[in-house]
Short mmCIF file of C-alpha atoms in Angstrom, two decimals:
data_model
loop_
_atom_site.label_atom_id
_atom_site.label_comp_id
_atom_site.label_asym_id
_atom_site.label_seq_id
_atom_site.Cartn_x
_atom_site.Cartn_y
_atom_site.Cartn_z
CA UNK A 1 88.05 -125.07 -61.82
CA UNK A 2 89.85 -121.69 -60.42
CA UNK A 3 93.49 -121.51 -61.21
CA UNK A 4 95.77 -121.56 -57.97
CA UNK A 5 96.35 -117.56 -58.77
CA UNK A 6 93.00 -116.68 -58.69
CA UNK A 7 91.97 -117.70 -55.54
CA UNK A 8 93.59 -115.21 -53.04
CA UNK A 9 91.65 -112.53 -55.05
CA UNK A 10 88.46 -113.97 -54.80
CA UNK A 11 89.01 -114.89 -50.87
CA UNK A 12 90.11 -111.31 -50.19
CA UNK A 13 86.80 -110.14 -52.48
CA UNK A 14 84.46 -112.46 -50.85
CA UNK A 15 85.90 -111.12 -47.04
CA UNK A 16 84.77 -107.90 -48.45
CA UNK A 17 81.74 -108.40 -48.99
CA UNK A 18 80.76 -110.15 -45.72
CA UNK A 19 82.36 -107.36 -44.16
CA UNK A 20 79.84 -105.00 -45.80
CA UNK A 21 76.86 -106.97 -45.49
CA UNK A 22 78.13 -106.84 -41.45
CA UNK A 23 78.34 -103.38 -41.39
CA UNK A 24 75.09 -102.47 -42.92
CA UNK A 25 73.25 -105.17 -41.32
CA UNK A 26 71.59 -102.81 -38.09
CA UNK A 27 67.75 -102.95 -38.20
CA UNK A 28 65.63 -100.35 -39.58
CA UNK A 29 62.63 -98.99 -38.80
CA UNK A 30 59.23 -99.43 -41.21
CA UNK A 31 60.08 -96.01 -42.85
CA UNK A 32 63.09 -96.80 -43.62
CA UNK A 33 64.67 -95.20 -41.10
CA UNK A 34 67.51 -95.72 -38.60
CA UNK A 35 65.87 -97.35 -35.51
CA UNK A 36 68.56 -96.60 -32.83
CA UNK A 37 68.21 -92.90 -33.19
CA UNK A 38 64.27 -93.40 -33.72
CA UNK A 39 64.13 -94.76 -30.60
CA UNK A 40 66.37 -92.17 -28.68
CA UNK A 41 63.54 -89.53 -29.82
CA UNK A 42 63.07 -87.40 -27.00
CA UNK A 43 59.12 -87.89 -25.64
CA UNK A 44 57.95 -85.42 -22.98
CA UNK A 45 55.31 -85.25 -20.67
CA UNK A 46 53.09 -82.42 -19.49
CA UNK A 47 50.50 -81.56 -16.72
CA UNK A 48 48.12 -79.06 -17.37
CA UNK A 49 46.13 -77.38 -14.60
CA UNK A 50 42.93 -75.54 -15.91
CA UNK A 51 40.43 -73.36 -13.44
CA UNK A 52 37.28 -73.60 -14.68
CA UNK A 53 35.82 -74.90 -18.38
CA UNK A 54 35.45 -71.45 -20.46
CA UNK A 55 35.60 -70.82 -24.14
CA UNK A 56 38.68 -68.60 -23.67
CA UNK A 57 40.36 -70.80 -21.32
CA UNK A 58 39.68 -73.60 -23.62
CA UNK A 59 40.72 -72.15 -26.54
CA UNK A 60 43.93 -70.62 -24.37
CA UNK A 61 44.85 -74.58 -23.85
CA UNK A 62 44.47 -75.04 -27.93
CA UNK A 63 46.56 -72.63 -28.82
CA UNK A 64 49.37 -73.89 -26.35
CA UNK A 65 48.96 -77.63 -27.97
CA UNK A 66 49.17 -76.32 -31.39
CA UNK A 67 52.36 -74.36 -30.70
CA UNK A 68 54.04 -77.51 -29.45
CA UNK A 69 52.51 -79.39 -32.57
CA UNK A 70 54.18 -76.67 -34.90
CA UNK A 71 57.49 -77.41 -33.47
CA UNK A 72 57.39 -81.26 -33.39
CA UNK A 73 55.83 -82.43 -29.87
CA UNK A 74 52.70 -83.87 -30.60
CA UNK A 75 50.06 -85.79 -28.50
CA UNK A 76 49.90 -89.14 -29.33
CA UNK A 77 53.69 -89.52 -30.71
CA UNK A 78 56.40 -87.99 -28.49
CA UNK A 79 54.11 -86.40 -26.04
CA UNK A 80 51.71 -87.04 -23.38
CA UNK A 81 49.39 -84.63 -21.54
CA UNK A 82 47.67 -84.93 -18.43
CA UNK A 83 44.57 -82.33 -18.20
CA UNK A 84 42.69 -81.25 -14.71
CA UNK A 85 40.19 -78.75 -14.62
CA UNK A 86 39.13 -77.89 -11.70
CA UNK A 87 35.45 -77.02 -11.94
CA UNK A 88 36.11 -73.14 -10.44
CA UNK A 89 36.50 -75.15 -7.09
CA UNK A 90 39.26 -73.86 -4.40
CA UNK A 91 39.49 -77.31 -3.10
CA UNK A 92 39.98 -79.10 -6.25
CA UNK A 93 42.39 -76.58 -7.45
CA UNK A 94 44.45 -77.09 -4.59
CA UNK A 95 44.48 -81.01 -5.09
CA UNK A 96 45.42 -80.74 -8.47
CA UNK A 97 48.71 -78.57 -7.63
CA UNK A 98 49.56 -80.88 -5.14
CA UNK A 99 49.18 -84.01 -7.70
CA UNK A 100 51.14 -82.65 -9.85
CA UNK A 101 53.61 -81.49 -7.66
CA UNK A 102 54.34 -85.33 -7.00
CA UNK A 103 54.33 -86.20 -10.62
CA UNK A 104 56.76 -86.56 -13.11
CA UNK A 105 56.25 -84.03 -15.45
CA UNK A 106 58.85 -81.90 -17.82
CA UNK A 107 56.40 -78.99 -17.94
CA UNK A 108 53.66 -78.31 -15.71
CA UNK A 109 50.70 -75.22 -17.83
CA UNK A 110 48.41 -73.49 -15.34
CA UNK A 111 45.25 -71.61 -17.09
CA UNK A 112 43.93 -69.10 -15.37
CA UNK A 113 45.49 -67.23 -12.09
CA UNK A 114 43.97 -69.48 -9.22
CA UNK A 115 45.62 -72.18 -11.13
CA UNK A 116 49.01 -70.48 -11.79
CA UNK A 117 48.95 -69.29 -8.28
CA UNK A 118 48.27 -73.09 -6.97
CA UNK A 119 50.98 -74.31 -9.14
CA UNK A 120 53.39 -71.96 -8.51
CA UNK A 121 53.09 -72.46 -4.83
CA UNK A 122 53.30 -76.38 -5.19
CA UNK A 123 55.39 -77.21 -7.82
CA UNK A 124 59.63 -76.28 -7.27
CA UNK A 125 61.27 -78.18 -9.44
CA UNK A 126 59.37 -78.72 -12.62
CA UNK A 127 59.48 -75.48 -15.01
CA UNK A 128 56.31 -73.71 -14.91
CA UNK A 129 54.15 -71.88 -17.87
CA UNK A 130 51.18 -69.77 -17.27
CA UNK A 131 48.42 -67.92 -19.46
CA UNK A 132 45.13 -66.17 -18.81
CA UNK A 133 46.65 -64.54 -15.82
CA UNK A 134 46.13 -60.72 -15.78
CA UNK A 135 48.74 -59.46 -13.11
CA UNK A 136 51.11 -62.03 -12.55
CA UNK A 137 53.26 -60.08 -9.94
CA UNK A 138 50.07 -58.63 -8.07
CA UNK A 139 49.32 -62.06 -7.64
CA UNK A 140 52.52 -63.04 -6.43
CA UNK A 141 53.22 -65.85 -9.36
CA UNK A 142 56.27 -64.34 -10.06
CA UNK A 143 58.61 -61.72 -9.06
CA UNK A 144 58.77 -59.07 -11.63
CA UNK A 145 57.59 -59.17 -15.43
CA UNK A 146 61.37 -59.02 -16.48
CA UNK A 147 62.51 -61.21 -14.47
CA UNK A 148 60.30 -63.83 -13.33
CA UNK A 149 62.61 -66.15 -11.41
CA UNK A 150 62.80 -69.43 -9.80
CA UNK A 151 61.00 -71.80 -12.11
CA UNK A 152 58.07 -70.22 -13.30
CA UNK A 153 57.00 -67.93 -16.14
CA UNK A 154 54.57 -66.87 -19.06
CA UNK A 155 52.18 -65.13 -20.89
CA UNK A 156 49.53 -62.76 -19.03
CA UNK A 157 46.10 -61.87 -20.84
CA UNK A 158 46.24 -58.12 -20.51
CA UNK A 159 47.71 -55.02 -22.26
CA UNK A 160 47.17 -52.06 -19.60
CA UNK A 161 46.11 -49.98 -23.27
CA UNK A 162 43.08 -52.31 -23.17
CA UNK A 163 40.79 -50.53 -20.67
CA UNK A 164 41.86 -47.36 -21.23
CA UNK A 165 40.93 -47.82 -24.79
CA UNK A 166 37.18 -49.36 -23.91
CA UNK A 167 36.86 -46.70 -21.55
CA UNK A 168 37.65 -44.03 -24.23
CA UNK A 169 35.33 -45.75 -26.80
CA UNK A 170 32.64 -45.81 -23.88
CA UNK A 171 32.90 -42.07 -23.11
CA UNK A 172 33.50 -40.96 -27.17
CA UNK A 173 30.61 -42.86 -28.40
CA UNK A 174 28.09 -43.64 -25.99
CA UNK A 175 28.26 -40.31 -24.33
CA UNK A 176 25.02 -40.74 -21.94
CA UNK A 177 26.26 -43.40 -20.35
CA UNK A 178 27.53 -41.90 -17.05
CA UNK A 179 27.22 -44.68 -14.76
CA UNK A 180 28.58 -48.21 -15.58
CA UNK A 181 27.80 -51.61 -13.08
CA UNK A 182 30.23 -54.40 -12.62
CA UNK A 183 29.46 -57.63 -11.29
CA UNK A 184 32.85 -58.67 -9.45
CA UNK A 185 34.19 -61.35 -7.22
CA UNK A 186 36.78 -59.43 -5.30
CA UNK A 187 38.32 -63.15 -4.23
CA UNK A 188 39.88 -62.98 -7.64
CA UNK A 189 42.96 -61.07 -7.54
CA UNK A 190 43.15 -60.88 -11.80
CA UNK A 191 39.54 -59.40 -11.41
CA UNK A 192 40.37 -57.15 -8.44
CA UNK A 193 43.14 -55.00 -10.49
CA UNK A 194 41.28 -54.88 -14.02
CA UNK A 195 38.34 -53.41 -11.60
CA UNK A 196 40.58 -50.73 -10.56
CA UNK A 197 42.00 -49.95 -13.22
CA UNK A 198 38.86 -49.62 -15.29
CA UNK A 199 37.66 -47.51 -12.15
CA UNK A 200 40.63 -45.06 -12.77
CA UNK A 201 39.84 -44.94 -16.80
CA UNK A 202 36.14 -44.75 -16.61
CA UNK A 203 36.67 -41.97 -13.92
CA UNK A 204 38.93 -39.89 -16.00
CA UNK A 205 35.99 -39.35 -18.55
CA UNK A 206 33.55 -38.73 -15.49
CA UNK A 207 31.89 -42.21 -15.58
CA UNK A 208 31.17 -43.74 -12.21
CA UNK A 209 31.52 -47.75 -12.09
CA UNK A 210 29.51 -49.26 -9.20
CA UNK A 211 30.25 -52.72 -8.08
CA UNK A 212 27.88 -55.88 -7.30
CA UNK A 213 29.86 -58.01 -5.50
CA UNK A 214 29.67 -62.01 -5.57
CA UNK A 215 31.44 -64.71 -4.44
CA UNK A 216 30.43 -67.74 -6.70
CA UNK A 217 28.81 -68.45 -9.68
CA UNK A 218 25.60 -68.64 -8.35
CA UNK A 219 25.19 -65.11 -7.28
CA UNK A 220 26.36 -63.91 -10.65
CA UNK A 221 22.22 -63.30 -11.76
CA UNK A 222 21.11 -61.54 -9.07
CA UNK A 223 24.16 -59.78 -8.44
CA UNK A 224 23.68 -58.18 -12.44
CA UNK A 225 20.14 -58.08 -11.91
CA UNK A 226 20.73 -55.63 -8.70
CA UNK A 227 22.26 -52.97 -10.76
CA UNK A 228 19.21 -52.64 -13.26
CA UNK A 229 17.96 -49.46 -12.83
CA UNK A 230 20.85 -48.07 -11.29
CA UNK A 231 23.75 -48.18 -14.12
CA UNK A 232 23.51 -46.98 -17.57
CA UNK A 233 25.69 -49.97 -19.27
CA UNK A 234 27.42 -53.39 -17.85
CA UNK A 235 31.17 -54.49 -17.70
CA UNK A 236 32.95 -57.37 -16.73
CA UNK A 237 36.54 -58.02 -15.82
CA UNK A 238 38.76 -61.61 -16.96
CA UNK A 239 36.72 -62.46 -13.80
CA UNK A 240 36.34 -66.09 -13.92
CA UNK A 241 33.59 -66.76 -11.50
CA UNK A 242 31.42 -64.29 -13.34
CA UNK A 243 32.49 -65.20 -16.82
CA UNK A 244 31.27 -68.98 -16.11
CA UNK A 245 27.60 -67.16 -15.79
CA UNK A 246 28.20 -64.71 -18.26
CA UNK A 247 25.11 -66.37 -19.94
CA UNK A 248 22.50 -64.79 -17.45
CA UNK A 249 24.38 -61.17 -18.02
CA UNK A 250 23.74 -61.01 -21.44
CA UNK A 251 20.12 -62.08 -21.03
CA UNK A 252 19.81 -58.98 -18.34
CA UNK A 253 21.46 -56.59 -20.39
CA UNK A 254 19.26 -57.62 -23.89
CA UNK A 255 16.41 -57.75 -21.38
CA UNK A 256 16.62 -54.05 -20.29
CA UNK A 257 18.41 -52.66 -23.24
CA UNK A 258 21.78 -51.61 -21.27
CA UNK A 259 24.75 -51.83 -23.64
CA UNK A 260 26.91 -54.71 -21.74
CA UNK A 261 31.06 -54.54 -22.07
CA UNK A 262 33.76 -57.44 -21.73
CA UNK A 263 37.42 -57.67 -21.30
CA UNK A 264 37.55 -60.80 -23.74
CA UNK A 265 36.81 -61.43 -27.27
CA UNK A 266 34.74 -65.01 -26.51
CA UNK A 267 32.09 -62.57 -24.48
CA UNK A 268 32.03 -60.43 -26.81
CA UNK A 269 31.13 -63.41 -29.73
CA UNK A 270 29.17 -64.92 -27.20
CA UNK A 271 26.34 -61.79 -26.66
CA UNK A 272 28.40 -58.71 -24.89
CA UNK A 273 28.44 -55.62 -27.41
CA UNK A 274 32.21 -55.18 -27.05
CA UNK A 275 35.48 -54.96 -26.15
CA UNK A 276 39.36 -53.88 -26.36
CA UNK A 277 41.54 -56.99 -27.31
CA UNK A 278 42.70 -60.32 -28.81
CA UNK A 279 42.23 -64.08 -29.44
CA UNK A 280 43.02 -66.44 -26.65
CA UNK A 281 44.06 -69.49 -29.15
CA UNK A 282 47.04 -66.71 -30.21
CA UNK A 283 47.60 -65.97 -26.15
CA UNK A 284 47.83 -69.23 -25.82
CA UNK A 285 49.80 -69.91 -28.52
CA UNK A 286 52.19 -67.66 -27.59
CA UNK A 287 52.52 -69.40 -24.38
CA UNK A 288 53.04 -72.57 -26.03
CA UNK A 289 56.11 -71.15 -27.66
CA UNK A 290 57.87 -70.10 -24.50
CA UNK A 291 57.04 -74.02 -23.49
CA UNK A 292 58.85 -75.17 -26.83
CA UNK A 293 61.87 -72.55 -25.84
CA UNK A 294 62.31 -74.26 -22.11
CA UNK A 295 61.27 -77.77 -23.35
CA UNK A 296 64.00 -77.57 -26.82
CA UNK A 297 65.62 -75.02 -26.35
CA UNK A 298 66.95 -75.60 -23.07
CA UNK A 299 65.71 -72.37 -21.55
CA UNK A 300 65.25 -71.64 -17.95
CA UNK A 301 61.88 -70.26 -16.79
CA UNK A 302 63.88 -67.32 -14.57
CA UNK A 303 65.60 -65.97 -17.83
CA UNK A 304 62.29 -65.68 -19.68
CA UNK A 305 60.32 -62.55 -19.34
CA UNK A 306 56.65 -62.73 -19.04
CA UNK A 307 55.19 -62.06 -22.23
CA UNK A 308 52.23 -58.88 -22.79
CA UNK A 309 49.93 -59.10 -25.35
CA UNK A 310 50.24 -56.40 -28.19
CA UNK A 311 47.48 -57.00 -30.96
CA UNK A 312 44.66 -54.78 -29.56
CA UNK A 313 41.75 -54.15 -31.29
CA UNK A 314 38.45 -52.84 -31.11
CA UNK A 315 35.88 -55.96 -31.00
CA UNK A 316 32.29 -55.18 -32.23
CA UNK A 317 29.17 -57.85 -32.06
CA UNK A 318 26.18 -56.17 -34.39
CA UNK A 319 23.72 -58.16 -33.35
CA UNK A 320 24.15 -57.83 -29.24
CA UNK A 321 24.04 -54.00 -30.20
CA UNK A 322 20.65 -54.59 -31.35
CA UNK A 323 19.59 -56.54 -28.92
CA UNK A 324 20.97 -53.46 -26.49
CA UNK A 325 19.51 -50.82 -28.12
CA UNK A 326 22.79 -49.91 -29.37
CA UNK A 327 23.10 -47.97 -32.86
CA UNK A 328 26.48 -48.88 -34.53
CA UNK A 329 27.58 -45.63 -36.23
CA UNK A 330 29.97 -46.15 -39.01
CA UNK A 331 32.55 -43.65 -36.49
CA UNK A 332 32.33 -46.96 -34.60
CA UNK A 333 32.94 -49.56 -36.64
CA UNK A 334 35.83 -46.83 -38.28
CA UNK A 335 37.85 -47.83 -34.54
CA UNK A 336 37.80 -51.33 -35.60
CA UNK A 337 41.27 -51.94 -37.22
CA UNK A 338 40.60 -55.47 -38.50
CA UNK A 339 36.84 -54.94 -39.51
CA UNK A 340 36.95 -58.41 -41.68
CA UNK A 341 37.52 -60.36 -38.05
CA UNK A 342 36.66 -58.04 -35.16
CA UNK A 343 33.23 -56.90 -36.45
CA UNK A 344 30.66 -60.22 -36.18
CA UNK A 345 27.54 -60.06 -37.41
#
C-alpha cells in the first residue's frame, strides 16, 4: 500500500501521461504519415485539347505528362486529365474549346495551332499552355513572344534556323535539285508561314518550291502525286492535314525516286530522308515545365515568354535515302551533330 507522500507524485505522473497519450493520439495515415496534411495535398485537374492523332503530337502530350510526373503531379494520385482529340475536324475542335471552357479545370494544354487557337478564343479564365504551334503571334494565340498576355502561353515547335538550315543542306548537297514540290493546306496558318519562309530560303540558293494545294486529308495523294514529274524533291511543312497522310507521300517519293524533306523528326523516322530539328517528347516536355511553373509555382501565363526551341540538328534516315535514290556521302552524315541519335538506320 502507497504511503500518503507518495501519492501526489504518482497522480501528477499519471496526469502526464494521459496528457501525452492525448496529444499524440491524431490518426495517421498507412505510411505512417500525418493524415491531416495528407489530405490537404493539393490535386489538380487538367483538360487537354489535341488536333488530330500524330506521332509527334502524341509524343508532344508525353512529354508534357512526364514533366508534371518529374515534379510531383501524377495521373492517378493528385491529378486528373481529361483528353479530346479532335480527329483534324473544325467542328469538333470547336466543341471541345467550348467544353472546356465550361469546365473546371486548373490548366487547360492545346496541341497543335487549330487547337491553341480554339482554346485561346474560348477559354478566359483558366491559364492556358500550348505546344506544336509554329507562329503563335501570326496566329493570333498570343500577343507577342515576350510577352504573351492575358492567360495564355507556351512552347512553339519552330526555330526560324531550321529551314534555312534544310534549305542550305538541300542546295550544298543535292545540288541538281532545282525545283522542290510542297503539298500544303493553306487553311493552316502554322503551315502557311513555314511555306513562306522555306520559299524565301530555298529561293536564296535558286531553288523554286511549287505548291499543291489541299484542303483535307483526302486530297493529300493526289495532290503529291500531281507534282511527279514536275519537282526534283518533296517537302512538307508542321502541316497537320498533310502530315496525317504523310504515309501516301513517302510511298510517292520511294515510288519515283525523288528525295522527300520534313520539318519534323517523326517523318523523318517514319520514311522522309530528312530534316532540320528536335524531339517532340523534349518540346513537349518543355511545355510541361512552364505548366509545373503556373500550376506550383504560382506563375501567371502573361509573365511567361513563349518558349523557342534551340537543339537543332541535322536528322538523317539511311534507309528512305535508298529507297530515294539518295547516296549518303560521309560530308552528309559529317552535318549531323549527334550522329549516335539523328542518323537511323
Amino acid at each position: 500500500m502507497l504511503k500518503k507522500k507518495w501519492l501526489p507524485l504518482v497522480l501528477t505522473l499519471s496526469l502526464a501521461a494521459l496528457a501525452g497519450c492525448s496529444q499524440n493520439s491524431s490518426p495517421t495515415g498507412a505510411d505512417g504519415g500525418d493524415t491531416a496534411s495528407n489530405t490537404d495535398a493539393k490535386t489538380y485537374k487538367i483538360a487537354i485539347s489535341q488536333i488530330v492523332e500524330h506521332p509527334s503530337l502524341d509524343a508532344t502530350r508525353a512529354g508534357f505528362i512526364a514533366a508534371l510526373k518529374d515534379a510531383g503531379i501524377v495521373e492517378g494520385e493528385n491529378l486528373t486529365l481529361d483528353y479530346n482529340n479532335a480527329q483534324g475536324d473544325s467542328t469538333n475542335n470547336l466543341s471541345i474549346a467550348q467544353k472546356l471552357a465550361g469546365s473546371n479545370n486548373d490548366l487547360v494544354f492545346a496541341i497543335a495551332t487549330p487547337s491553341a487557337q480554339a482554346v485561346a478564343a474560348q477559354v478566359k479564365e483558366t491559364p492556358v499552355v500550348f505546344a506544336a504551334v509554329t507562329d503563335p503571334v501570326s496566329a493570333k494565340i498570343v500577343a507577342s513572344m515576350e510577352q504573351p498576355g492575358a492567360n495564355v502561353t507556351g512552347a512553339s515547335d519552330t526555330n526560324p534556323e531550321a529551314i534555312k538550315q534544310l534549305a542550305d543542306f538541300i542546295a550544298e548537297e543535292l545540288p541538281n535539285v532545282k525545283t522542290v514540290g510542297l503539298v500544303l493546306n493553306e487553311g493552316e496558318p502554322n503551315a502557311v508561314v513555314m511555306a513562306d519562309r522555306a520559299e524565301e530560303e530555298l529561293g536564296a540558293h535558286g531553288i523554286t518550291l511549287v505548291k499543291a494545294a489541299v484542303t483535307n486529308t483526302s486530297e493529300v495523294q493526289q495532290a503529291a502525286q500531281s507534282l511527279v514529274g514536275k519537282v526534283d524533291a518533296l517537302y512538307i511543312t508542321l502541316d497537320n492535314t498533310v502530315v496525317s497522310a504523310v504515309d501516301t507521300i513517302i510511298k510517292i517519293a520511294n515510288d519515283n525516286k525523288l528525295p522527300f524533306f520534313s520539318s519534323d523528326r517523326d517523318t523523318v523516322e517514319k520514311g522522309a530522308f530528312a530534316t532540320v530539328g528536335f524531339k517532340y517528347y523534349d518540346h513537349g516536355y518543355q511545355a510541361g515545365e512552364m505548366a509545373v511553373q503556373i500550376l506550383k509555382d504560382g506563375k501567371k501565363p502573361a509573365d511567361l515568354p513563349v518558349a523557342m526551341q534551340e537543339k537543332l540538328d541535322l536528322i538523317l534516315n539511311l534507309k528512305a535515302a535508298e529507297a530515294q535514290g539518295i547516296e549518303v556521302t560521309d560530308e552528309m552524315k559529317g552535318k549531323v551533330q549527334d550522329q549516335e541519335n539523328n542518323i537511323i538506320q
